[in-house]
């Protein structure tokens, strides 16, 4: 009995240590506010990994599905496409931003308005093959007031994505 109790105490303190030491830290998550008829929206953020991590999937209560996308040149057009995951080396920060990697919320169940709080669950896999789940609350942001070169890359060429816009 004594052994069982000390084993329990040991596993509890291990658990506490794991919980305190975040292996992935997400900063400044936001989702582009939608325009009428738009059924998908890009989510952007900074992700810092304290150990080697791979972002592999996501989910959100506001979206039918969540994909990981990248923007890439196809011929002379900028297009986005789904990718299986993004590796983040230990100690590095991956920036998801317009014109680059992003998390795509698809089949939106409701419009996303500026200042909406959009919960997104991100799933990472570490080198130990363990899943790490991070809950973020992304803030809705309107397209206006978002200056930057990325904005100039028209997403009108998103043929395969229908009404998809970033
Ligand atoms: Cu996308």
Coordinates of C-alpha atoms and ligand atoms in Angstrom, one line a residue:
X1 CA 0.0 0.0 0.0
X2 CA 2.8 2.3 0.9
X3 CA 4.5 1.6 -2.4
X4 CA 1.3 2.2 -4.4
X5 CA 0.8 5.6 -2.7
X6 CA 4.3 6.8 -3.4
X7 CA 4.1 5.6 -7.0
X8 CA 0.9 7.6 -7.4
X9 CA 2.5 10.7 -5.8
X10 CA 5.5 10.3 -8.2
X11 CA 3.3 10.1 -11.2
X12 CA 1.2 13.0 -10.1
X13 CA 4.3 15.2 -9.7
X14 CA 5.5 14.1 -13.2
X15 CA 2.2 15.0 -14.6
X16 CA 2.3 18.5 -13.0
X17 CA 5.8 19.1 -14.3
X18 CA 4.7 18.2 -17.8
X19 CA 1.7 20.5 -17.6
X20 CA 3.8 23.4 -16.4
X21 CA 6.4 23.1 -19.1
X22 CA 4.6 24.0 -22.3
X23 CA 6.2 22.4 -25.3
X24 CA 4.4 24.6 -27.8
X25 CA 3.5 28.2 -27.2
X26 CA 1.1 30.0 -29.6
X27 CA 1.1 33.8 -29.8
X28 CA -1.3 36.2 -31.3
X29 CA -3.7 33.9 -33.0
X30 CA -6.2 35.5 -35.3
X31 CA -8.7 34.6 -38.0
X32 CA -9.6 36.7 -41.0
X33 CA -13.1 38.0 -40.8
X34 CA -15.4 36.7 -43.5
X35 CA -17.4 38.5 -46.1
X36 CA -20.9 37.3 -47.0
X37 CA -21.1 33.9 -48.7
X38 CA -17.6 33.1 -47.7
X39 CA -17.4 29.7 -46.2
X40 CA -13.7 29.4 -45.3
X41 CA -11.2 31.6 -43.5
X42 CA -7.5 31.5 -42.8
X43 CA -6.1 31.5 -39.3
X44 CA -2.7 32.9 -38.5
X45 CA -0.4 32.9 -35.5
X46 CA 3.1 32.5 -34.2
X47 CA 4.0 29.1 -32.9
X48 CA 7.1 28.5 -30.9
X49 CA 8.3 25.0 -30.2
X50 CA 10.3 24.1 -27.1
X51 CA 11.2 20.8 -28.7
X52 CA 10.9 19.5 -32.2
X53 CA 7.3 19.5 -33.2
X54 CA 5.1 18.9 -36.2
X55 CA 1.8 20.7 -36.6
X56 CA -0.4 18.0 -38.1
X57 CA -4.0 18.9 -37.7
X58 CA -6.6 21.1 -36.1
X59 CA -10.3 21.4 -35.4
X60 CA -12.7 24.1 -34.4
X61 CA -16.3 24.2 -33.3
X62 CA -17.0 26.9 -36.0
X63 CA -15.7 24.8 -38.9
X64 CA -16.7 21.5 -40.5
X65 CA -13.0 20.8 -41.0
X66 CA -9.7 22.4 -40.5
X67 CA -6.7 22.0 -42.9
X68 CA -3.1 23.1 -42.9
X69 CA -2.4 25.1 -46.0
X70 CA 0.5 26.8 -47.7
X71 CA 0.7 29.4 -50.3
X72 CA 3.0 28.5 -53.2
X73 CA 3.7 29.5 -56.7
X74 CA 2.2 27.3 -59.3
X75 CA 3.4 28.5 -62.7
X76 CA 3.2 32.2 -62.2
X77 CA 0.2 32.1 -59.9
X78 CA 0.1 32.1 -56.2
X79 CA -2.2 29.3 -55.0
X80 CA -2.9 27.6 -51.7
X81 CA -2.9 23.9 -51.1
X82 CA -3.3 21.5 -48.3
X83 CA -0.2 20.0 -46.8
X84 CA 0.2 17.1 -44.4
X85 CA 2.0 19.1 -41.7
X86 CA 4.6 21.7 -40.8
X87 CA 7.8 20.9 -38.9
X88 CA 8.9 23.3 -36.3
X89 CA 12.5 22.8 -35.0
X90 CA 13.2 23.1 -31.3
X91 CA 13.5 26.7 -30.2
X92 CA 12.2 28.1 -33.4
X93 CA 9.1 30.1 -34.1
X94 CA 6.9 29.4 -37.1
X95 CA 4.9 32.3 -38.3
X96 CA 1.6 31.5 -40.0
X97 CA 0.7 34.6 -42.0
X98 CA -1.2 35.8 -45.0
X99 CA 0.7 34.7 -48.1
X100 CA 2.4 31.8 -46.3
X101 CA 1.5 28.9 -44.1
X102 CA -1.9 29.1 -42.5
X103 CA -4.6 27.1 -40.8
X104 CA -7.7 26.9 -42.9
X105 CA -11.1 26.8 -41.4
X106 CA -13.4 25.2 -43.9
X107 CA -17.2 24.8 -44.1
X108 CA -17.8 27.6 -41.6
X109 CA -21.0 27.2 -39.6
X110 CA -21.2 30.9 -39.0
X111 CA -19.7 34.1 -40.4
X112 CA -16.6 35.3 -38.6
X113 CA -16.8 38.9 -37.5
X114 CA -14.1 41.3 -36.3
X115 CA -13.4 40.7 -32.6
X116 CA -15.1 37.3 -32.6
X117 CA -13.3 34.8 -30.5
X118 CA -12.7 31.6 -32.4
X119 CA -11.5 28.5 -30.5
X120 CA -9.1 26.4 -32.5
X121 CA -7.5 23.2 -31.3
X122 CA -4.2 22.5 -32.8
X123 CA -2.5 19.1 -32.7
X124 CA 1.2 18.6 -32.8
X125 CA 3.3 15.5 -32.8
X126 CA 6.7 15.5 -31.0
X127 CA 9.7 13.4 -31.9
X128 CA 8.5 10.9 -29.2
X129 CA 5.4 10.5 -31.4
X130 CA 3.2 11.8 -28.6
X131 CA 0.4 14.1 -29.5
X132 CA 0.4 17.6 -28.0
X133 CA -2.8 19.5 -28.1
X134 CA -2.9 23.3 -27.9
X135 CA -6.1 25.2 -27.5
X136 CA -6.0 28.7 -28.9
X137 CA -8.6 31.5 -29.0
X138 CA -8.1 33.4 -32.3
X139 CA -9.5 36.9 -32.6
X140 CA -11.5 37.8 -35.7
X141 CA -9.9 40.6 -37.7
X142 CA -11.2 42.4 -40.7
X143 CA -9.4 42.5 -44.0
X144 CA -9.2 46.3 -44.0
X145 CA -6.5 47.6 -41.8
X146 CA -4.2 44.7 -42.6
X147 CA -1.5 46.4 -44.7
X148 CA 1.3 44.4 -46.2
X149 CA 2.6 42.9 -49.3
X150 CA 0.8 39.6 -48.8
X151 CA -2.5 41.4 -49.2
X152 CA -1.5 42.3 -52.7
X153 CA -1.2 38.7 -53.7
X154 CA -4.7 38.3 -55.0
X155 CA -6.4 35.2 -53.9
X156 CA -8.6 35.4 -57.0
X157 CA -6.5 32.5 -58.4
X158 CA -7.8 30.1 -55.8
X159 CA -9.7 28.2 -58.4
X160 CA -9.7 24.9 -56.7
X161 CA -11.0 26.4 -53.5
X162 CA -14.2 28.0 -54.8
X163 CA -15.1 31.0 -52.6
X164 CA -12.1 30.5 -50.4
X165 CA -10.5 33.8 -49.5
X166 CA -7.9 34.9 -47.1
Ligands
LIG1 CU1 -6.0 28.2 -47.3

